[in-house]
């Protein structure tokens, strides 16, 4: 009976251990399955990481390629901008050179024409037989105030130059005696009043006859001023568009210009031009760049455009 009881106990223990082994086996299988899942997950993660790394490398390569392209594009843009700047500078230089030659040639032609050098006789400028007074408004210069139609006295160039010279001489004489300044235009009216008196009163200068002389002189200066810069400036002076102080300075500037041009031109091989009409007007050829250089030295305060 004791043996039988012991065997039963041992059988129970074996059965219990068998159950434990079965349970442990089940747990082991589960753990193995979890381990396999973990390995698969690790493999997948590794694959994903490698794929991400690959994508990252590709992205880095793409970014580097784009940066390189952008760098090359910027270089090209800089080169294009530099080329455009050079073109603009060259265009500006061309415009300056064209302007320089145009202005210098204009000034040279002016001085040559004043000395008798002309390729062909100029046609007589158109003249109106009658002139219309500008009215009596305060905006009209005092010496031009009047109404009605005026006879144009058709003054010639020599007569105009003589009258202007007489005005300057009498103006300087009067100013030295009175010790005061008087404007060029009003002084001319004063000279006319002394000569003709005040007959046929009209608003402004006092006489239609005086008004005719004033308008005729201005008209002649304007007409001849189309080809003579000095007379053009006299027309502006008579119409009070410029102050008297500018004119003596301009005449001095022109005199300085002629003297400096003559001095600088002596060191340059020159080709004599055709024989002028007046023997005292001998004037040799001067290169355009030299003329412009002298203009710049005499009128140094002017801008390139004004030059």
CSV table of C-alpha atoms in Angstrom, one decimal:
chain,number,residue,atom,x,y,z
A,1,UNK,CA,0.0,0.0,0.0
A,2,UNK,CA,2.9,2.4,0.7
A,3,UNK,CA,4.5,1.6,-2.6
A,4,UNK,CA,1.2,2.2,-4.4
A,5,UNK,CA,0.7,5.5,-2.6
A,6,UNK,CA,4.3,6.6,-3.5
A,7,UNK,CA,3.8,5.7,-7.1
A,8,UNK,CA,0.7,7.7,-7.3
A,9,UNK,CA,2.4,10.7,-5.8
A,10,UNK,CA,5.3,10.4,-8.3
A,11,UNK,CA,2.7,10.0,-11.1
A,12,UNK,CA,1.1,13.2,-10.0
A,13,UNK,CA,4.4,15.0,-9.9
A,14,UNK,CA,5.2,13.7,-13.3
A,15,UNK,CA,1.9,14.8,-14.6
A,16,UNK,CA,2.3,18.2,-13.1
A,17,UNK,CA,5.8,18.5,-14.5
A,18,UNK,CA,4.4,17.4,-17.9
A,19,UNK,CA,1.9,20.2,-17.7
A,20,UNK,CA,4.7,22.6,-16.7
A,21,UNK,CA,6.8,21.4,-19.6
A,22,UNK,CA,3.9,21.8,-21.9
A,23,UNK,CA,3.3,25.3,-20.6
A,24,UNK,CA,6.9,26.2,-20.8
A,25,UNK,CA,7.0,24.9,-24.4
A,26,UNK,CA,4.0,27.0,-25.3
A,27,UNK,CA,5.7,30.0,-23.7
A,28,UNK,CA,8.9,29.2,-25.5
A,29,UNK,CA,7.1,28.9,-28.8
A,30,UNK,CA,5.5,32.3,-28.1
A,31,UNK,CA,8.9,33.8,-27.2
A,32,UNK,CA,10.4,32.3,-30.3
A,33,UNK,CA,7.6,33.8,-32.4
A,34,UNK,CA,8.1,37.2,-30.7
A,35,UNK,CA,11.8,36.9,-31.4
A,36,UNK,CA,11.2,36.1,-35.0
A,37,UNK,CA,8.8,39.0,-35.3
A,38,UNK,CA,11.5,41.2,-33.7
A,39,UNK,CA,14.0,40.0,-36.2
A,40,UNK,CA,11.7,40.6,-39.1
A,41,UNK,CA,10.9,44.0,-37.7
A,42,UNK,CA,14.6,44.8,-37.3
A,43,UNK,CA,15.2,43.6,-40.9
A,44,UNK,CA,12.4,45.8,-42.1
A,45,UNK,CA,13.7,48.8,-40.1
A,46,UNK,CA,17.1,48.2,-41.5
A,47,UNK,CA,15.7,48.1,-45.0
A,48,UNK,CA,13.7,51.2,-44.4
A,49,UNK,CA,16.8,53.0,-42.9
A,50,UNK,CA,18.9,52.0,-45.9
A,51,UNK,CA,16.2,53.2,-48.2
A,52,UNK,CA,15.9,56.4,-46.3
A,53,UNK,CA,19.7,56.8,-46.4
A,54,UNK,CA,19.6,56.2,-50.1
A,55,UNK,CA,16.8,58.7,-50.5
A,56,UNK,CA,18.8,61.1,-48.3
A,57,UNK,CA,21.9,60.6,-50.5
A,58,UNK,CA,19.9,61.1,-53.6
A,59,UNK,CA,18.3,64.3,-52.1
A,60,UNK,CA,21.7,65.6,-51.1
A,61,UNK,CA,23.0,64.8,-54.5
A,62,UNK,CA,20.1,66.6,-56.1
A,63,UNK,CA,20.5,69.6,-53.8
A,64,UNK,CA,24.2,69.8,-54.5
A,65,UNK,CA,23.5,69.5,-58.2
A,66,UNK,CA,20.9,72.3,-58.0
A,67,UNK,CA,23.3,74.5,-56.0
A,68,UNK,CA,26.0,73.9,-58.6
A,69,UNK,CA,23.6,74.8,-61.4
A,70,UNK,CA,22.4,77.9,-59.5
A,71,UNK,CA,26.0,78.9,-59.0
A,72,UNK,CA,26.7,78.5,-62.7
A,73,UNK,CA,23.5,80.4,-63.5
A,74,UNK,CA,24.6,83.2,-61.2
A,75,UNK,CA,28.0,83.3,-62.9
A,76,UNK,CA,26.3,83.6,-66.3
A,77,UNK,CA,24.0,86.3,-64.9
A,78,UNK,CA,27.0,88.2,-63.6
A,79,UNK,CA,28.7,87.9,-67.0
A,80,UNK,CA,25.5,89.0,-68.8
A,81,UNK,CA,25.1,92.0,-66.3
A,82,UNK,CA,28.8,92.9,-66.8
A,83,UNK,CA,28.4,92.7,-70.6
A,84,UNK,CA,25.2,94.9,-70.4
A,85,UNK,CA,27.1,97.4,-68.2
A,86,UNK,CA,29.9,97.5,-70.8
A,87,UNK,CA,27.3,98.0,-73.6
A,88,UNK,CA,25.7,100.8,-71.6
A,89,UNK,CA,29.0,102.4,-70.9
A,90,UNK,CA,30.0,102.2,-74.6
A,91,UNK,CA,26.6,103.5,-75.7
A,92,UNK,CA,27.0,106.4,-73.2
A,93,UNK,CA,30.5,107.1,-74.6
A,94,UNK,CA,29.1,107.0,-78.1
A,95,UNK,CA,26.4,109.5,-77.2
A,96,UNK,CA,28.9,111.7,-75.5
A,97,UNK,CA,31.3,111.6,-78.5
A,98,UNK,CA,28.4,112.3,-80.9
A,99,UNK,CA,27.3,115.2,-78.7
A,100,UNK,CA,30.9,116.5,-78.4
A,101,UNK,CA,31.4,116.4,-82.1
A,102,UNK,CA,28.0,118.0,-82.8
A,103,UNK,CA,28.6,120.8,-80.4
A,104,UNK,CA,32.2,121.3,-81.3
A,105,UNK,CA,31.4,121.3,-85.0
A,106,UNK,CA,28.6,123.8,-84.4
A,107,UNK,CA,30.9,126.1,-82.5
A,108,UNK,CA,33.6,125.8,-85.2
A,109,UNK,CA,31.1,126.5,-88.0
A,110,UNK,CA,29.9,129.5,-86.0
A,111,UNK,CA,33.4,131.0,-85.7
A,112,UNK,CA,34.4,130.1,-89.3
A,113,UNK,CA,31.2,131.7,-90.6
A,114,UNK,CA,31.9,134.8,-88.6
A,115,UNK,CA,35.3,135.0,-90.4
A,116,UNK,CA,34.1,134.5,-93.9
A,117,UNK,CA,34.5,130.8,-94.4
A,118,UNK,CA,31.4,129.6,-96.1
A,119,UNK,CA,30.9,126.7,-98.4
A,120,UNK,CA,28.0,128.3,-100.2
A,121,UNK,CA,26.2,131.7,-99.8
A,122,UNK,CA,23.3,131.5,-97.3
A,123,UNK,CA,19.8,132.2,-98.6
A,124,UNK,CA,18.4,135.4,-97.2
A,125,UNK,CA,16.3,134.7,-94.1
A,126,UNK,CA,12.5,135.3,-94.4
A,127,UNK,CA,11.3,138.6,-93.1
A,128,UNK,CA,7.9,140.0,-92.3
A,129,UNK,CA,7.1,143.5,-93.6
A,130,UNK,CA,4.9,144.2,-90.5
A,131,UNK,CA,5.3,143.2,-86.9
A,132,UNK,CA,2.6,142.8,-84.3
A,133,UNK,CA,3.1,144.5,-80.9
A,134,UNK,CA,3.0,142.1,-77.9
A,135,UNK,CA,0.5,144.2,-75.9
A,136,UNK,CA,0.6,146.1,-72.7
A,137,UNK,CA,0.5,143.3,-70.1
A,138,UNK,CA,3.0,143.4,-67.3
A,139,UNK,CA,4.5,140.1,-68.5
A,140,UNK,CA,5.6,141.9,-71.7
A,141,UNK,CA,9.1,143.5,-71.4
A,142,UNK,CA,8.7,147.3,-70.9
A,143,UNK,CA,10.5,148.3,-74.1
A,144,UNK,CA,8.1,146.0,-76.1
A,145,UNK,CA,4.8,147.1,-74.6
A,146,UNK,CA,2.4,148.5,-77.1
A,147,UNK,CA,-0.4,147.6,-79.5
A,148,UNK,CA,-1.1,147.5,-83.2
A,149,UNK,CA,0.9,146.6,-86.3
A,150,UNK,CA,4.4,148.0,-86.7
A,151,UNK,CA,6.5,148.6,-89.8
A,152,UNK,CA,9.5,146.3,-90.0
A,153,UNK,CA,12.5,148.5,-90.9
A,154,UNK,CA,14.3,145.5,-92.4
A,155,UNK,CA,17.6,146.2,-90.8
A,156,UNK,CA,20.7,144.6,-92.3
A,157,UNK,CA,23.4,142.7,-90.5
A,158,UNK,CA,25.9,145.6,-90.7
A,159,UNK,CA,23.3,148.1,-89.5
A,160,UNK,CA,22.4,145.8,-86.6
A,161,UNK,CA,26.0,145.4,-85.5
A,162,UNK,CA,26.5,149.1,-85.7
A,163,UNK,CA,23.4,149.9,-83.5
A,164,UNK,CA,24.4,147.3,-80.9
A,165,UNK,CA,27.9,148.7,-80.7
A,166,UNK,CA,26.6,152.2,-80.3
A,167,UNK,CA,24.2,151.0,-77.5
A,168,UNK,CA,27.2,149.5,-75.6
A,169,UNK,CA,29.4,152.6,-76.0
A,170,UNK,CA,26.6,155.0,-75.0
A,171,UNK,CA,25.5,152.8,-72.1
A,172,UNK,CA,29.1,152.6,-70.7
A,173,UNK,CA,29.5,156.4,-71.1
A,174,UNK,CA,26.2,157.1,-69.3
A,175,UNK,CA,27.0,154.6,-66.5
A,176,UNK,CA,30.4,156.2,-65.9
A,177,UNK,CA,28.8,159.6,-65.6
A,178,UNK,CA,25.8,158.6,-63.5
A,179,UNK,CA,27.7,156.0,-61.5
A,180,UNK,CA,24.7,153.6,-61.7
A,181,UNK,CA,23.7,150.7,-63.9
A,182,UNK,CA,21.0,150.7,-66.6
A,183,UNK,CA,19.7,147.8,-68.6
A,184,UNK,CA,20.7,147.4,-72.2
A,185,UNK,CA,17.1,147.5,-73.7
A,186,UNK,CA,15.8,150.5,-71.7
A,187,UNK,CA,19.0,152.4,-72.5
A,188,UNK,CA,18.3,151.8,-76.2
A,189,UNK,CA,14.8,153.3,-75.8
A,190,UNK,CA,16.4,156.3,-74.0
A,191,UNK,CA,18.7,156.8,-77.0
A,192,UNK,CA,15.8,156.6,-79.4
A,193,UNK,CA,13.8,159.1,-77.3
A,194,UNK,CA,16.7,161.6,-77.5
A,195,UNK,CA,16.9,161.1,-81.3
A,196,UNK,CA,13.2,161.1,-82.2
A,197,UNK,CA,11.5,162.6,-79.2
A,198,UNK,CA,8.1,161.4,-77.9
A,199,UNK,CA,5.6,161.7,-80.7
A,200,UNK,CA,2.4,159.8,-81.0
A,201,UNK,CA,2.1,158.5,-77.4
A,202,UNK,CA,1.7,154.9,-76.8
A,203,UNK,CA,1.8,152.8,-73.7
A,204,UNK,CA,5.4,151.7,-72.8
A,205,UNK,CA,8.1,153.4,-74.9
A,206,UNK,CA,6.2,156.6,-75.6
A,207,UNK,CA,6.1,156.5,-79.4
A,208,UNK,CA,5.1,154.2,-82.3
A,209,UNK,CA,8.2,155.2,-84.2
A,210,UNK,CA,10.4,154.2,-81.2
A,211,UNK,CA,8.4,150.9,-80.9
A,212,UNK,CA,9.1,150.2,-84.6
A,213,UNK,CA,12.9,150.6,-84.1
A,214,UNK,CA,12.8,148.4,-81.0
A,215,UNK,CA,10.8,145.6,-82.7
A,216,UNK,CA,12.8,145.8,-85.9
A,217,UNK,CA,16.1,145.4,-84.0
A,218,UNK,CA,14.8,142.5,-82.1
A,219,UNK,CA,13.4,140.9,-85.3
A,220,UNK,CA,16.7,141.4,-87.1
A,221,UNK,CA,18.7,139.9,-84.1
A,222,UNK,CA,16.3,136.9,-84.0
A,223,UNK,CA,16.5,136.3,-87.8
A,224,UNK,CA,20.3,136.7,-88.1
A,225,UNK,CA,20.6,134.9,-84.8
A,226,UNK,CA,19.6,131.7,-86.6
A,227,UNK,CA,23.1,131.5,-87.9
A,228,UNK,CA,24.9,133.9,-85.5
A,229,UNK,CA,25.0,132.9,-81.9
A,230,UNK,CA,26.0,136.4,-80.7
A,231,UNK,CA,23.0,138.1,-82.4
A,232,UNK,CA,20.8,135.3,-81.0
A,233,UNK,CA,22.0,136.3,-77.5
A,234,UNK,CA,21.3,140.0,-78.3
A,235,UNK,CA,17.7,139.2,-79.2
A,236,UNK,CA,17.4,137.5,-75.7
A,237,UNK,CA,19.1,140.5,-74.1
A,238,UNK,CA,16.7,143.0,-75.7
A,239,UNK,CA,13.7,140.9,-74.6
A,240,UNK,CA,15.1,140.8,-71.0
A,241,UNK,CA,15.4,137.1,-71.1
A,242,UNK,CA,19.0,137.3,-69.8
A,243,UNK,CA,20.7,139.9,-67.5
A,244,UNK,CA,23.2,142.4,-68.9
A,245,UNK,CA,26.0,140.9,-66.7
A,246,UNK,CA,25.9,137.6,-68.7
A,247,UNK,CA,26.7,139.3,-72.0
A,248,UNK,CA,30.1,140.9,-71.2
A,249,UNK,CA,31.2,137.6,-69.5
A,250,UNK,CA,30.1,135.7,-72.6
A,251,UNK,CA,32.0,138.0,-74.9
A,252,UNK,CA,35.1,137.6,-72.7
A,253,UNK,CA,34.6,133.8,-72.7
A,254,UNK,CA,34.5,133.8,-76.5
A,255,UNK,CA,37.6,135.9,-76.7
A,256,UNK,CA,39.4,133.6,-74.3
A,257,UNK,CA,38.2,130.6,-76.3
A,258,UNK,CA,39.6,132.1,-79.5
A,259,UNK,CA,43.0,132.9,-77.9
A,260,UNK,CA,43.4,129.5,-76.2
A,261,UNK,CA,42.3,127.7,-79.4
A,262,UNK,CA,44.8,129.6,-81.4
A,263,UNK,CA,47.6,128.9,-78.9
A,264,UNK,CA,46.9,125.2,-78.6
A,265,UNK,CA,46.4,124.8,-82.4
A,266,UNK,CA,49.9,126.1,-83.1
A,267,UNK,CA,51.4,122.8,-81.9
A,268,UNK,CA,49.2,120.7,-84.2
A,269,UNK,CA,50.0,120.2,-88.0
A,270,UNK,CA,47.4,122.3,-89.7
A,271,UNK,CA,45.9,122.3,-93.2
A,272,UNK,CA,45.1,125.8,-94.5
A,273,UNK,CA,41.5,126.2,-95.5
A,274,UNK,CA,40.3,128.1,-98.6
A,275,UNK,CA,41.2,131.7,-98.9
A,276,UNK,CA,38.6,133.7,-96.8
A,277,UNK,CA,36.8,136.7,-98.3
A,278,UNK,CA,38.6,139.0,-95.9
A,279,UNK,CA,42.4,138.8,-95.7
A,280,UNK,CA,42.5,139.6,-92.0
A,281,UNK,CA,40.2,136.6,-91.3
A,282,UNK,CA,42.9,134.0,-91.9
A,283,UNK,CA,42.1,131.0,-89.7
A,284,UNK,CA,43.5,127.5,-90.0
A,285,UNK,CA,41.9,124.2,-89.6
A,286,UNK,CA,41.5,123.0,-86.0
A,287,UNK,CA,40.6,119.3,-85.2
A,288,UNK,CA,37.3,118.8,-83.5
A,289,UNK,CA,38.8,117.0,-80.4
A,290,UNK,CA,41.0,120.1,-79.8
A,291,UNK,CA,38.0,122.5,-80.1
A,292,UNK,CA,36.1,120.4,-77.6
A,293,UNK,CA,39.1,120.3,-75.2
A,294,UNK,CA,39.3,124.1,-75.3
A,295,UNK,CA,35.5,124.4,-74.7
A,296,UNK,CA,35.8,122.1,-71.7
A,297,UNK,CA,38.6,124.3,-70.3
A,298,UNK,CA,36.8,127.6,-70.9
A,299,UNK,CA,33.4,126.4,-69.8
A,300,UNK,CA,34.5,123.9,-67.1
A,301,UNK,CA,31.4,124.3,-64.9
A,302,UNK,CA,29.0,123.0,-67.6
A,303,UNK,CA,27.7,119.4,-67.6
A,304,UNK,CA,28.5,117.0,-70.5
A,305,UNK,CA,25.0,117.6,-71.8
A,306,UNK,CA,25.3,121.4,-71.7
A,307,UNK,CA,28.7,121.2,-73.4
